[in-house]
Short mmCIF file of C-alpha atoms in Angstrom, two decimals:
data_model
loop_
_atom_site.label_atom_id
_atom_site.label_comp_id
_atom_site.label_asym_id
_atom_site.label_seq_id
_atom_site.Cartn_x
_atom_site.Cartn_y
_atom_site.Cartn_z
CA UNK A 1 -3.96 -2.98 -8.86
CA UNK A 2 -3.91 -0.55 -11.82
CA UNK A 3 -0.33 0.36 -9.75
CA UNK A 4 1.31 -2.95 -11.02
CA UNK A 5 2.55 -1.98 -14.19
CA UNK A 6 3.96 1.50 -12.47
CA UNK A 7 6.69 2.87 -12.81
CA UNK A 8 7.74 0.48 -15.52
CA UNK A 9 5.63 -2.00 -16.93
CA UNK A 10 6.16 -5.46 -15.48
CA UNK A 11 7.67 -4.16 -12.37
CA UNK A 12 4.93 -5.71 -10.23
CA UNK A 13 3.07 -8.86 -10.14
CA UNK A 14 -0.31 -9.32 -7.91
CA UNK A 15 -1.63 -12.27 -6.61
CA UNK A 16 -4.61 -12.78 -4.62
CA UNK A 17 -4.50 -15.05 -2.06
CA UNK A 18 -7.49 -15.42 -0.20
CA UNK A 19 -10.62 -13.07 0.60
CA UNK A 20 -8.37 -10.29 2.73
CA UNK A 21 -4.52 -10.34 1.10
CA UNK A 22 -2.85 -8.88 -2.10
CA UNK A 23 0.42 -10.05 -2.58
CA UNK A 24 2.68 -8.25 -4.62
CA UNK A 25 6.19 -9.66 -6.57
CA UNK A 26 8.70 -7.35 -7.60
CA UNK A 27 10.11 -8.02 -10.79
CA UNK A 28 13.69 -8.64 -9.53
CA UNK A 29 13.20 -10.81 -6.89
CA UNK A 30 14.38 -9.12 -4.30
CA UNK A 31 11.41 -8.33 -2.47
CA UNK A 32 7.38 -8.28 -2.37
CA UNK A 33 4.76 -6.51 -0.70
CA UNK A 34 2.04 -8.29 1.42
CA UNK A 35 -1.26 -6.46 1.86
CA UNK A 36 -3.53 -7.83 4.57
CA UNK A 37 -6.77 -6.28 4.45
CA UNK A 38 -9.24 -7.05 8.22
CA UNK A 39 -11.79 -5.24 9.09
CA UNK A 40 -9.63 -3.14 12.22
CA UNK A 41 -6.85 -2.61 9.86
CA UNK A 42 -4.79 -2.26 7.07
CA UNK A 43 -1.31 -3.89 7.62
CA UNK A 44 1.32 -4.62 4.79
CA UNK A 45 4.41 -6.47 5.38
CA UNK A 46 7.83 -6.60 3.20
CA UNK A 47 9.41 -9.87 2.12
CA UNK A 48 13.20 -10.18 1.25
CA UNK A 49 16.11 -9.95 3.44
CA UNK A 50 17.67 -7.52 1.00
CA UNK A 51 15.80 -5.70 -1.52
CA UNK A 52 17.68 -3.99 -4.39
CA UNK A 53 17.99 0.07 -3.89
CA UNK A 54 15.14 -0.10 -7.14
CA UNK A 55 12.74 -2.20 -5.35
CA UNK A 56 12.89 -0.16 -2.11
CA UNK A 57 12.32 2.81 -4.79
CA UNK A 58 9.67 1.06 -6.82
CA UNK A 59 8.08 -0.11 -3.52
CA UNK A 60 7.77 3.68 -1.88
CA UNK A 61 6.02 5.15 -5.22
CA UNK A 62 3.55 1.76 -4.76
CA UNK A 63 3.49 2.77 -0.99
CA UNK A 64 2.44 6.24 -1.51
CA UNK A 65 -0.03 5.72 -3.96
CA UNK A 66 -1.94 3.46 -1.75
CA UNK A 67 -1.61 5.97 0.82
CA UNK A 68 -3.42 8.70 -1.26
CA UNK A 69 -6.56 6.10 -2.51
CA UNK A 70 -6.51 5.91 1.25
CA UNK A 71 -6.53 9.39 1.88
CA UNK A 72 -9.07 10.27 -0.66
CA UNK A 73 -11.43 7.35 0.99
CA UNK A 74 -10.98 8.88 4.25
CA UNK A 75 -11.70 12.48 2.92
CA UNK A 76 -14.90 11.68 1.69
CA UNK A 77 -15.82 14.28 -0.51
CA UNK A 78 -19.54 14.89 -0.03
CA UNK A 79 -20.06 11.32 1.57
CA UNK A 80 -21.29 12.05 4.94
CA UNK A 81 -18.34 10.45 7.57
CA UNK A 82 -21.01 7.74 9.12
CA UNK A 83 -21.66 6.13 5.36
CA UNK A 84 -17.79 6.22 4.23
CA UNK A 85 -15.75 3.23 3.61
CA UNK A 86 -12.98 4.14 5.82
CA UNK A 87 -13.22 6.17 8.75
CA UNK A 88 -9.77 6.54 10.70
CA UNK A 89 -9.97 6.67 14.56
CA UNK A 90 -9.07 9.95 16.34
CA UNK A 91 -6.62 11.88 16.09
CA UNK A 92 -7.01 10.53 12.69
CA UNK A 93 -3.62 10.87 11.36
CA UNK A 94 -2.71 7.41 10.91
CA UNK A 95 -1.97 7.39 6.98
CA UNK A 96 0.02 10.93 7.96
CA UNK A 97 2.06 8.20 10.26
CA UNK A 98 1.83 5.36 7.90
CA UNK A 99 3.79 8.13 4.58
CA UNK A 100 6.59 8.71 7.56
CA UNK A 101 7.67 5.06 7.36
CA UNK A 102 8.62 4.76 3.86
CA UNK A 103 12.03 4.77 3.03
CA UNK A 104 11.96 7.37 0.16
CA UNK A 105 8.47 9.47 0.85
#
């Protein structure tokens, strides 16, 4: 959430709706992200038939760093992999297939 104001304040708004989904407005209009959150899965959907060129920026930056909290939740550190939060099913490279998807990674 601390992503909203990124890469120019006001760019994003967030609203919660319900236990498992972040939505997020884009400044413009021309698009927003929806973040569902299950148990299984992660999925995150775009609304707006045509986003501006700075949205589809905006949104790959917003993209990406969701992707690395991801990555760093997956990684662990010293957390042993049976007590981490997120634990990604083999071969495990389905953030690596998640960054190839956005439109300027």
């Amino acid at each position: 959430m601390g992503q909203q104001n990124s890469p120019e304040k006001g760019s994003w708004r967030a609203n919660q709706s319900g236990d498992s989904t972040i939505d997020l407005y884009y400044c413009d209009q021309s698009g927003a992200l929806m973040m569902n959150f299950k148990e299984d899965k992660i999925t995150i959907d775009r609304l707006g038939s045509a986003p501006s060129t700075k949205y589809l920026m905006h949104e790959s930056e917003m993209l990406n760093g969701l992707l690395d909290e991801l990555q760093s939740i997956v990684d662990g550190g010293d957390v042993n992999e049976v007590d981490r939060l997120l634990v990604l099913p083999e071969p495990g490279d389905a953030i690596d297939r998640a960054r190839d998807t956005i439109a300027f990674s």
